[in-house]
Coordinates of C-alpha atoms in Angstrom, one line a residue:
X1 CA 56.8 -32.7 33.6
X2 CA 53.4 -32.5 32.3
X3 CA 52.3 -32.1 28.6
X4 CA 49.5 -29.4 27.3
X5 CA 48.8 -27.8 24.3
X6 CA 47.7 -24.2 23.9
X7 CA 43.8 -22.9 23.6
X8 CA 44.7 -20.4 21.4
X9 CA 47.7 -21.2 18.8
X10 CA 47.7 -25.1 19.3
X11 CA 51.3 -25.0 20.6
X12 CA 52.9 -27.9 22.2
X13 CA 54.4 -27.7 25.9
X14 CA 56.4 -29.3 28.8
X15 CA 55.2 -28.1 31.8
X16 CA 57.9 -27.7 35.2
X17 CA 57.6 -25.9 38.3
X18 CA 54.6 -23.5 37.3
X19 CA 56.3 -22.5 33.8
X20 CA 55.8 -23.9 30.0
X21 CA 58.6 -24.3 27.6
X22 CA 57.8 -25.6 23.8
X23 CA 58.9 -29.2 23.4
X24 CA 60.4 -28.3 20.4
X25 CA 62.3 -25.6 22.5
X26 CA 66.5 -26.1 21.9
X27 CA 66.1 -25.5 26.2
X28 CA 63.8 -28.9 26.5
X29 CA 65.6 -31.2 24.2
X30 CA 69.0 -30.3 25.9
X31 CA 67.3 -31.0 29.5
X32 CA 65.9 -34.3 27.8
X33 CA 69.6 -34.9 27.0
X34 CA 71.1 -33.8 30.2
X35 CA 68.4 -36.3 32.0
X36 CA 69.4 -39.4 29.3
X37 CA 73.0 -38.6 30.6
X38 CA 72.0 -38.8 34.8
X39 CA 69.6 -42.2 33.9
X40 CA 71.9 -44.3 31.4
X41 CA 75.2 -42.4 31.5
X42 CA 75.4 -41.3 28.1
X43 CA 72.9 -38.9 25.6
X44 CA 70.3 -40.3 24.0
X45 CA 70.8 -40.8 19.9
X46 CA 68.5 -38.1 17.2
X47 CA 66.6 -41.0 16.5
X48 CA 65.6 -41.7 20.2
X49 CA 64.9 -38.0 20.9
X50 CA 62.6 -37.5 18.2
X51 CA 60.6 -40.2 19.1
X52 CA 60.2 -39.0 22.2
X53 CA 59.4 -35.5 21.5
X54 CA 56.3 -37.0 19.2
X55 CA 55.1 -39.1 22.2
X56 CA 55.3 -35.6 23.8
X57 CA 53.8 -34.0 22.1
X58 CA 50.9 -36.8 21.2
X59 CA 50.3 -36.5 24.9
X60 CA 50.2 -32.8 24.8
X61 CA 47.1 -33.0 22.6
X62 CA 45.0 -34.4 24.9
X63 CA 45.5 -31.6 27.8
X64 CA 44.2 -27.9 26.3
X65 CA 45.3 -24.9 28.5
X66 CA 45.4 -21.8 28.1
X67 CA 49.2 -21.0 27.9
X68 CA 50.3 -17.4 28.1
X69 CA 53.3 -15.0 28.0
X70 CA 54.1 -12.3 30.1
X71 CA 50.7 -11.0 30.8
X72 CA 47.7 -13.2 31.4
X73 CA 44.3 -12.0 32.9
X74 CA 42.6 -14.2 35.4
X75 CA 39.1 -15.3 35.1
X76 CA 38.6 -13.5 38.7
X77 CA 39.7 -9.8 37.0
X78 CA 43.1 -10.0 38.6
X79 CA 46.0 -9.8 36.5
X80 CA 49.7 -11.8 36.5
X81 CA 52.9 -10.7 35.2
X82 CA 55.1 -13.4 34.9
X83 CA 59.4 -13.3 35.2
X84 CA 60.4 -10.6 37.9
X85 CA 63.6 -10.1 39.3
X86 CA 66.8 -13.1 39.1
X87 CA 64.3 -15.5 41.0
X88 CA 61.4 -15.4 38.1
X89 CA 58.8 -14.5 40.3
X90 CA 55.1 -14.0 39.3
X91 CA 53.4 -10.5 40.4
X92 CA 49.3 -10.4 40.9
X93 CA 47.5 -7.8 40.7
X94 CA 43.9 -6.6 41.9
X95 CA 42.2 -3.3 42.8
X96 CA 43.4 -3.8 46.3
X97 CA 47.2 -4.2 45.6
X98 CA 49.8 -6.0 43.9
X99 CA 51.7 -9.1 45.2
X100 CA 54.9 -10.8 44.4
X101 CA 54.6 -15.0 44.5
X102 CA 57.0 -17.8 43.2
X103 CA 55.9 -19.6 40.1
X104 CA 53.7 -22.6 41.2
X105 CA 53.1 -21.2 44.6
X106 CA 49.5 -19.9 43.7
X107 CA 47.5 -23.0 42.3
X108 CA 45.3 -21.0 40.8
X109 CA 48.0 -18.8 38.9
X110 CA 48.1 -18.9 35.1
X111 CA 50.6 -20.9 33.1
X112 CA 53.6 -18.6 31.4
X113 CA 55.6 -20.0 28.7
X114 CA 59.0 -18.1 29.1
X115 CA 60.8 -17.9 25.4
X116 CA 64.5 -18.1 25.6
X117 CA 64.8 -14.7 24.4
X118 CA 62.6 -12.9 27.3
X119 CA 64.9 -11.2 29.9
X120 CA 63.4 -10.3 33.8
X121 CA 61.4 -7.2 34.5
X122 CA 63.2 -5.4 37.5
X123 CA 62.4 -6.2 41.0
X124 CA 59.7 -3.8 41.6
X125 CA 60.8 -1.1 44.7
X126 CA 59.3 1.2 46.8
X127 CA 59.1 5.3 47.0
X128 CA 58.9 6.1 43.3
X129 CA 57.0 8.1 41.2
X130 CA 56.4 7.4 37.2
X131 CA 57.7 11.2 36.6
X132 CA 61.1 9.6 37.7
X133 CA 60.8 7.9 34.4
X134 CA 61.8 11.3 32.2
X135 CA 65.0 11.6 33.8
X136 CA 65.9 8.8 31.1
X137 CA 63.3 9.6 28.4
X138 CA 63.1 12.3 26.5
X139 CA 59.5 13.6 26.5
X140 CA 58.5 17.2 28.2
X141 CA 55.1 17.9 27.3
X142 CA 53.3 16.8 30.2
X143 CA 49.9 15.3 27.9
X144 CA 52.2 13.3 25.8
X145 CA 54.1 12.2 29.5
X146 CA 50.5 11.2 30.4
X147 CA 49.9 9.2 27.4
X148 CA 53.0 7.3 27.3
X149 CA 52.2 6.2 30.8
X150 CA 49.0 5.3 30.0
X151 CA 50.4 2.8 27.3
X152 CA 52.9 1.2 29.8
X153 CA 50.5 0.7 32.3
X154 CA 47.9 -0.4 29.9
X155 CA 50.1 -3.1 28.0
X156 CA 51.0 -4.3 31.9
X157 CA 47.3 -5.2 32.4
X158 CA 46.2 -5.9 29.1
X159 CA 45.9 -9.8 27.0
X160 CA 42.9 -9.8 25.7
X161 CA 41.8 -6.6 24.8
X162 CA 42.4 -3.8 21.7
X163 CA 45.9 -2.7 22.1
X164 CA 47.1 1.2 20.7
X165 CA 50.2 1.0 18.4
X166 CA 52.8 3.8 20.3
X167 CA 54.4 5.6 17.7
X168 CA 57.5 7.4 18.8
X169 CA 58.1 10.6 16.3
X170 CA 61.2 12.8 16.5
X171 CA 64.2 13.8 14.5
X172 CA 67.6 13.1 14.1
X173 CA 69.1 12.6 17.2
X174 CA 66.1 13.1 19.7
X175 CA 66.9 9.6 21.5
X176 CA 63.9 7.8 20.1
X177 CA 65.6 4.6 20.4
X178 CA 66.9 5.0 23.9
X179 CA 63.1 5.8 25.0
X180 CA 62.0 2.7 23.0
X181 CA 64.4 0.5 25.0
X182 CA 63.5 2.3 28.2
X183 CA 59.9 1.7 28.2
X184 CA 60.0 -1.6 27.1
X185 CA 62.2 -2.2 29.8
X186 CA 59.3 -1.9 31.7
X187 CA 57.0 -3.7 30.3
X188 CA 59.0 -6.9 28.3
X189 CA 62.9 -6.7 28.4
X190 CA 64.2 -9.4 25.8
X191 CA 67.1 -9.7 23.8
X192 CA 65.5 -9.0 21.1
X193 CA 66.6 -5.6 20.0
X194 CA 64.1 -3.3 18.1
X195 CA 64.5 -3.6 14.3
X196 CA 63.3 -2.9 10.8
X197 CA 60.2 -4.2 9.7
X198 CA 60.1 -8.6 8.9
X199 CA 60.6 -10.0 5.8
X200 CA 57.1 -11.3 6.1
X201 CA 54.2 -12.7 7.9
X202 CA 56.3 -15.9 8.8
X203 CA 58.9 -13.5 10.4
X204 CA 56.2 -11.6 12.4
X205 CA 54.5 -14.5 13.8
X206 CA 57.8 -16.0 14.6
X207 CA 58.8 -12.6 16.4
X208 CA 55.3 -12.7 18.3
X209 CA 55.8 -15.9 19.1
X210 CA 59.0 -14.6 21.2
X211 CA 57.6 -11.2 22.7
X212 CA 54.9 -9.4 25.1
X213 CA 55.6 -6.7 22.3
X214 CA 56.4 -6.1 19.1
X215 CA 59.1 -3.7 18.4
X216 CA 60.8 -1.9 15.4
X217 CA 63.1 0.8 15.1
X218 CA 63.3 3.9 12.6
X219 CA 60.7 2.4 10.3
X220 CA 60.8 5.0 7.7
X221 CA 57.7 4.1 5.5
X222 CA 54.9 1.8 5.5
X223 CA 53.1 0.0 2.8
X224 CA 49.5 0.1 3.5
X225 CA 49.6 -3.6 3.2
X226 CA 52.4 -3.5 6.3
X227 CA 49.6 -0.7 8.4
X228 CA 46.5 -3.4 7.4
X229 CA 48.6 -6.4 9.3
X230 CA 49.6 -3.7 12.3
X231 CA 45.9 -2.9 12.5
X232 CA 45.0 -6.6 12.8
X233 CA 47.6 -7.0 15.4
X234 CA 45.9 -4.4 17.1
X235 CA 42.2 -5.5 17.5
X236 CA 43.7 -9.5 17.3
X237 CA 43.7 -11.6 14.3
X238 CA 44.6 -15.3 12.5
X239 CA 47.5 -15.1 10.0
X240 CA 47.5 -17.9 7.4
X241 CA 51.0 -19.2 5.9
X242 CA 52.1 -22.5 4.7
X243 CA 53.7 -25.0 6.9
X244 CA 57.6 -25.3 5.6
X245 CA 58.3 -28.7 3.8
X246 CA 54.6 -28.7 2.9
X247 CA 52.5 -28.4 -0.3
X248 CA 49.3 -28.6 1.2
X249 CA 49.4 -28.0 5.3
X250 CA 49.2 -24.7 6.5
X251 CA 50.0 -22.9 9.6
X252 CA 48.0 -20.4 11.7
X253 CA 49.3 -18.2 13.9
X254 CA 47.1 -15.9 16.3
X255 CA 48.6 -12.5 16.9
X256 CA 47.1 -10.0 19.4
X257 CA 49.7 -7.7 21.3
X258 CA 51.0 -4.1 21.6
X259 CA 53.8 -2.8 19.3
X260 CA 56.3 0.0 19.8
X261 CA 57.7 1.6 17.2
X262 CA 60.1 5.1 16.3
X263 CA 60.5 7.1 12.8
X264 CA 61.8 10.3 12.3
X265 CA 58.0 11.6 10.1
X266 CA 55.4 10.0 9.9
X267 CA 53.9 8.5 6.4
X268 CA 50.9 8.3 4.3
X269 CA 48.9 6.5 6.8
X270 CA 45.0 5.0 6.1
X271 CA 42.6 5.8 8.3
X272 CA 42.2 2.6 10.3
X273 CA 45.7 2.9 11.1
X274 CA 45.9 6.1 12.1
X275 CA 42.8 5.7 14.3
X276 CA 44.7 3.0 16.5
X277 CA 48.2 5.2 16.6
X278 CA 49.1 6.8 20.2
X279 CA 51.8 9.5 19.0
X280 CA 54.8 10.4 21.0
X281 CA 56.6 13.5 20.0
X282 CA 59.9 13.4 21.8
X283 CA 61.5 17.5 21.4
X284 CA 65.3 17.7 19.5
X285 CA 68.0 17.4 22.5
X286 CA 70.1 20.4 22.2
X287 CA 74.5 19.9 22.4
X288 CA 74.5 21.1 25.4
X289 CA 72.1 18.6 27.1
X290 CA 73.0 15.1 25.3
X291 CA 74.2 12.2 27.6
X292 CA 76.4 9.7 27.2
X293 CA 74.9 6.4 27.0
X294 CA 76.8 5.2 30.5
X295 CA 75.4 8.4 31.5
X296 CA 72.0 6.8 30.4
X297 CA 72.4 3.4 31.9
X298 CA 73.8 4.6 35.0
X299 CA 70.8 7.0 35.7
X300 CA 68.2 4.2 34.6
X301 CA 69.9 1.3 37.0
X302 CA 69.2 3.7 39.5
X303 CA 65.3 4.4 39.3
X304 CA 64.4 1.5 37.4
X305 CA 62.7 -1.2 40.1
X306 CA 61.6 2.4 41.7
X307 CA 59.8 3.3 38.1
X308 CA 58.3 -0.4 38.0
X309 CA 56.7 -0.1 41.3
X310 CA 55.6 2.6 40.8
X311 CA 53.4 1.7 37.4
X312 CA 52.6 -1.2 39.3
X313 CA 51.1 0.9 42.3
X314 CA 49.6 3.3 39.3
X315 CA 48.1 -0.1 37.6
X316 CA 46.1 -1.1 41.1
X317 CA 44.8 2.4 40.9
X318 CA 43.6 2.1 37.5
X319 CA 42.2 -1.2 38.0
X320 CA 40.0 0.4 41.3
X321 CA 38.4 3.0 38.7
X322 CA 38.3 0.9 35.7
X323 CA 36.2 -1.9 38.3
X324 CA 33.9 0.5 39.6
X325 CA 32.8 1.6 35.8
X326 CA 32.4 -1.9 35.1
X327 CA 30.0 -2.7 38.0
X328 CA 28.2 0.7 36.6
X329 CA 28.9 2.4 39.9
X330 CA 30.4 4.9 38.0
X331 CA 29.7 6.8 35.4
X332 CA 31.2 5.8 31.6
X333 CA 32.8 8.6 30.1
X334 CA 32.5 9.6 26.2
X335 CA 35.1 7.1 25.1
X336 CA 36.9 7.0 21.6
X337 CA 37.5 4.2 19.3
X338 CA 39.9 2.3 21.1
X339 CA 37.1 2.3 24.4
X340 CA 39.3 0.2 26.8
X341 CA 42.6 2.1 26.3
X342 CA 40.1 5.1 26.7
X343 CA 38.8 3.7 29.7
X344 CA 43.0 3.6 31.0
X345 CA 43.2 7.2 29.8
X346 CA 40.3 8.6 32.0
X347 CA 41.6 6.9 35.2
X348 CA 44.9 8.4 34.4
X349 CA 43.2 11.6 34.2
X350 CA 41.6 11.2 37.4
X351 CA 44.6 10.2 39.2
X352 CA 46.7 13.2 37.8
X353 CA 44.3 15.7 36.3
X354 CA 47.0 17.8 35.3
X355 CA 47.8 15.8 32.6
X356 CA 44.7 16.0 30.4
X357 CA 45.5 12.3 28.5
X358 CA 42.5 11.8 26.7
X359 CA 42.3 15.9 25.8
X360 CA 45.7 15.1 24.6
X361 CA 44.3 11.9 23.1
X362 CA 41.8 13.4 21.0
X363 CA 43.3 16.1 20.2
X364 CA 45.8 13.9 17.8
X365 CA 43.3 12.4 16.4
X366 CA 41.6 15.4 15.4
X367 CA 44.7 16.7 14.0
X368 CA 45.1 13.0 12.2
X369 CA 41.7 13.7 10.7
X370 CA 42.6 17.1 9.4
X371 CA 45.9 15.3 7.6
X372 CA 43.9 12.9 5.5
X373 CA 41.5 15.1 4.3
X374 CA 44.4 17.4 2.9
X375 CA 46.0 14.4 1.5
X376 CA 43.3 13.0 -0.6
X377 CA 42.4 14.4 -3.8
X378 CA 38.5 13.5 -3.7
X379 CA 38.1 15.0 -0.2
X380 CA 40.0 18.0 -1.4
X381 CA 37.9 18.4 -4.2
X382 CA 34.6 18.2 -2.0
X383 CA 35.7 20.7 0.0
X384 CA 35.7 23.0 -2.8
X385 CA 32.5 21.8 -5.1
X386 CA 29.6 24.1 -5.4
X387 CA 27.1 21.2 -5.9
X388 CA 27.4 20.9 -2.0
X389 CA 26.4 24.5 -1.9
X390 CA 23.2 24.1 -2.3
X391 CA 22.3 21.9 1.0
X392 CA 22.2 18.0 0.8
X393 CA 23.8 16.2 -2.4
X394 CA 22.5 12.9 -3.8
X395 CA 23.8 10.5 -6.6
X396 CA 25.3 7.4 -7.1
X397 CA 29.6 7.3 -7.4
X398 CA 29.6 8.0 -11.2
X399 CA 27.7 11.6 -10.6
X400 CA 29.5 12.2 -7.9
X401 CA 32.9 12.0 -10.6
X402 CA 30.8 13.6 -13.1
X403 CA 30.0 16.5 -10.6
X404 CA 33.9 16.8 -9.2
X405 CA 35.9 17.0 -12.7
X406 CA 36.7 20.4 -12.4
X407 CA 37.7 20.4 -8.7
X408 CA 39.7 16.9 -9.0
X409 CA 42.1 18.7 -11.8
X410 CA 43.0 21.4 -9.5
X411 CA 43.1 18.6 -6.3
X412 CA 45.9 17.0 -8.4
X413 CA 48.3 20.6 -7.6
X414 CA 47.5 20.0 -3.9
X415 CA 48.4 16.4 -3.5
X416 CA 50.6 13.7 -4.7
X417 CA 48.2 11.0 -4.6
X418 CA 46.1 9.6 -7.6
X419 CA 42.8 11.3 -7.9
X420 CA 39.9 8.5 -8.7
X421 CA 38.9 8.1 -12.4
X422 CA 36.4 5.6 -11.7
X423 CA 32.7 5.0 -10.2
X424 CA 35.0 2.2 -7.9
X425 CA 37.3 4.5 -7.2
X426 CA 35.3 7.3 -5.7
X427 CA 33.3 4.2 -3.4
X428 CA 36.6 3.2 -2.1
X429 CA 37.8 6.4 -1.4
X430 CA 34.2 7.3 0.2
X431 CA 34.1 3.9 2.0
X432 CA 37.6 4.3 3.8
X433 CA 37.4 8.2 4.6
X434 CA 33.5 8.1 5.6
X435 CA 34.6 8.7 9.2
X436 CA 37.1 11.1 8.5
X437 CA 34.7 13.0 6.6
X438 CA 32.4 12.4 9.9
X439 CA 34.3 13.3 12.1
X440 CA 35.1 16.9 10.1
X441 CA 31.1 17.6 10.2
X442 CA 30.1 16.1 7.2
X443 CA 27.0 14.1 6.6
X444 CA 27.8 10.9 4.2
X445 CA 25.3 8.4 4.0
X446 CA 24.6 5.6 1.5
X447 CA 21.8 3.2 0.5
X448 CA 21.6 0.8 -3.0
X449 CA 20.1 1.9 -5.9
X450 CA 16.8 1.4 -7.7
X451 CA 15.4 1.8 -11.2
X452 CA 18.2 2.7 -13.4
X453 CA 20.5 2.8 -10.0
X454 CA 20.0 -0.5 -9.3
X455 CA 23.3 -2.0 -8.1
X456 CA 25.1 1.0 -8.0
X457 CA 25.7 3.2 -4.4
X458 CA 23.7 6.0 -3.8
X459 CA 25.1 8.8 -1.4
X460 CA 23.6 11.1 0.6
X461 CA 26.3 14.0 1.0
X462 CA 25.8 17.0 2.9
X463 CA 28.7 20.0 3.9
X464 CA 28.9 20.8 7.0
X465 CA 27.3 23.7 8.3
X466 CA 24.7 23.6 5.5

């Protein structure tokens, strides 16, 4: 063995045969006791063992590595998948193909740290197709086909990067959790089963600390305080906590991954969220057309290491036209707000142009834009005030409330939520829905206040059209 700790969360490994395993792992201290047993003839006592694991991990400290799990990108733009098939094998991936090697073969390879939990991706096989893959999911539109395969394939060759939180939306009864399970079959298999959302941030970190990618099940509402932590899981971020049997130590953990998750409708959603949701409408399943879940399993087995190959012979594609963008041999296309998962997108859309993915893309956004505006009492009420009639608007928050009393009592019949009955109220509002209004043709500007505005916002508002 060999002792490092991780760049990125500080963790502590042993390091064996190309693959990292936490020293505090129940896996290393029962091979520390199986090797006690072989040496002396009988286990070592607690008190020995946890004197070793501190040397351990004092040794640890003085190696940093970068330690990684499931995907890792290379420094040379290749990428590794680590645990394939029975044998654990590694699987590298460039713009001119994909290769299988045993852990520790490649010197060069990255270091995996496999949980305990994380389960083999299949052995990847020959003469598939990705469409094979909606034998066993349920999703017919062929955009929304395009998109889901654009996630899969882009959570394969993603670490580093902005990652889209897949949404999975359907009723009762649409299989929503059978297409979850599917595609993370094909991307990080574990024994750990989709779920409601954690207790807390200990509980997420503790979950990311065991997957590729988060996943929860039939999440039937969201606290915007639940969609603020899923957005900083989605661009990367440090969550603070403190250390158990501790006063005064706390505990960081680093969290940067995709997440899968099903619900029958979506909720109120804030805009950041919603800007960093892919959507997956899966159609009702009629009587007459419901499987069996042997049925299920028996048709996966069948085209599952055909489907894998086949993303992975998709993924070497998309890294050829993703690579030739980069060197600017090619031209960048008009990318939305998550750019690199837009970048996936348009060489999806090259590859099969009959799928229209970032069309499809935009298009729920758009629609995602027109759903907050109607939600919102103060947009509502904009859309309705004369004082915008009259070409561009300008005044601080409190004039904008002062203008807007008659319209925000008749928003109140349209909506459920609050309407703002403060100067701070309509700035928050404005700040948060800026791009939606944006993005609907509006012109909302602001700049700070002088003379007997000084301190206080003043907007620039103008409709659009006008």
């Amino acid at each position: 063995y060999r002792f490092v700790k991780d760049t990125l969360n500080g963790g502590l490994y042993a390091v064996r045969d190309g693959v990292a395993t936490r020293i505090r792992e129940k896996a290393f201290g029962a091979r520390m006791s199986r090797m006690a047993m072989e040496a002396f003839g009988a286990p070592a006592d607690r008190q020995t063992k946890n004197a070793v694991v501190d040397y351990f991990e004092d040794v640890a400290g003085d190696a940093i590595e970068d330690v990684h799990m499931r995907v890792a990108e290379a420094s040379d733009g290749s990428v590794w998948i680590d645990n394939i098939g029975p044998e654990g094998l590694q699987v590298r991936i460039t713009g001119e193909g994909y290769k299988l090697h045993k852990p520790g073969e490649v010197k060069e390879a990255p270091l995996f740290h496999r949980p305990a939990y994380m389960k083999p991706l299949p052995v990847p096989e020959n003469g598939g197709h990705p469409g094979m893959l909606w034998q066993v999911v349920n999703v017919s539109d062929l955009g929304q086909q395009g998109l889901a395969i654009a996630w899969l394939v882009y959570s394969l060759i993603t670490e580093t990067r902005s990652f889209p939180i897949c949404l999975l939306e359907a009723e009762n009864g649409s299989a929503k959790t059978t297409a979850s399970r599917i595609m993370l079959d094909l991307i990080d298999p574990s024994s750990i089963a989709a779920s409601g959302l954690p207790g807390g941030t200990r509980d997420l970190a503790v979950m990311s600390g065991n997957v590729h990618v988060l996943r929860f099940d039939n999440i039937s509402t969201m606290t915007y305080d639940w969609q603020d932590k899923f957005c900083r899981i989605s661009t990367g971020d440090a969550f603070t906590t403190r250390e158990l049997y501790s006063d005064r130590d706390l505990t960081v953990f680093t969290i940067k991954c995709p997440v899968i998750m099903t619900t029958i409708s979506t909720w109120d959603t804030r805009p950041d969220f919603g800007q960093r949701v892919l959507k997956i409408t899966l159609p009702r399943i009629e009587a007459e057309r419901r499987l069996r879940e042997s049925e299920v399993e028996d048709r996966w087995n069948e085209v599952r290491g055909r489907v894998f190959g086949a993303l992975l012979d998709l993924a070497v594609r998309v890294k050829q036209i993703v690579g030739t963008v980069d060197s600017g041999a090619r031209y960048t296309p008009d990318l939305p707000r998550m750019a690199d998962f837009g970048m996936v997108l348009a060489a999806i859309d090259e590859i099969y142009p009959q799928c229209h993915c970032m069309d499809a893309y935009r298009a729920q956004q758009l629609q995602l834009v027109h759903d907050e505006a109607e939600e919102e009492p103060l947009l509502v009420a904009m859309e309705n005030a004369l004082c915008f009639d009259r070409g561009t608007w300008t005044g601080t928050s409190r004039e904008l409330l002062n203008a807007l009393e008659f319209q925000l009592e008749q928003a109140k019949a349209r909506t459920w939520k609050s309407a703002p009955v403060s100067p701070r109220d309509v700035t928050r509002v404005l700040d948060r829905y800026a791009q939606v209004l944006r993005a609907k043709g509006w012109t909302i500007e602001h700049s700070l206040g002088t003379g007997n505005d000084s301190g206080s916002r003043v907007w620039t508002i103008k409709r659009p059209g006008e």
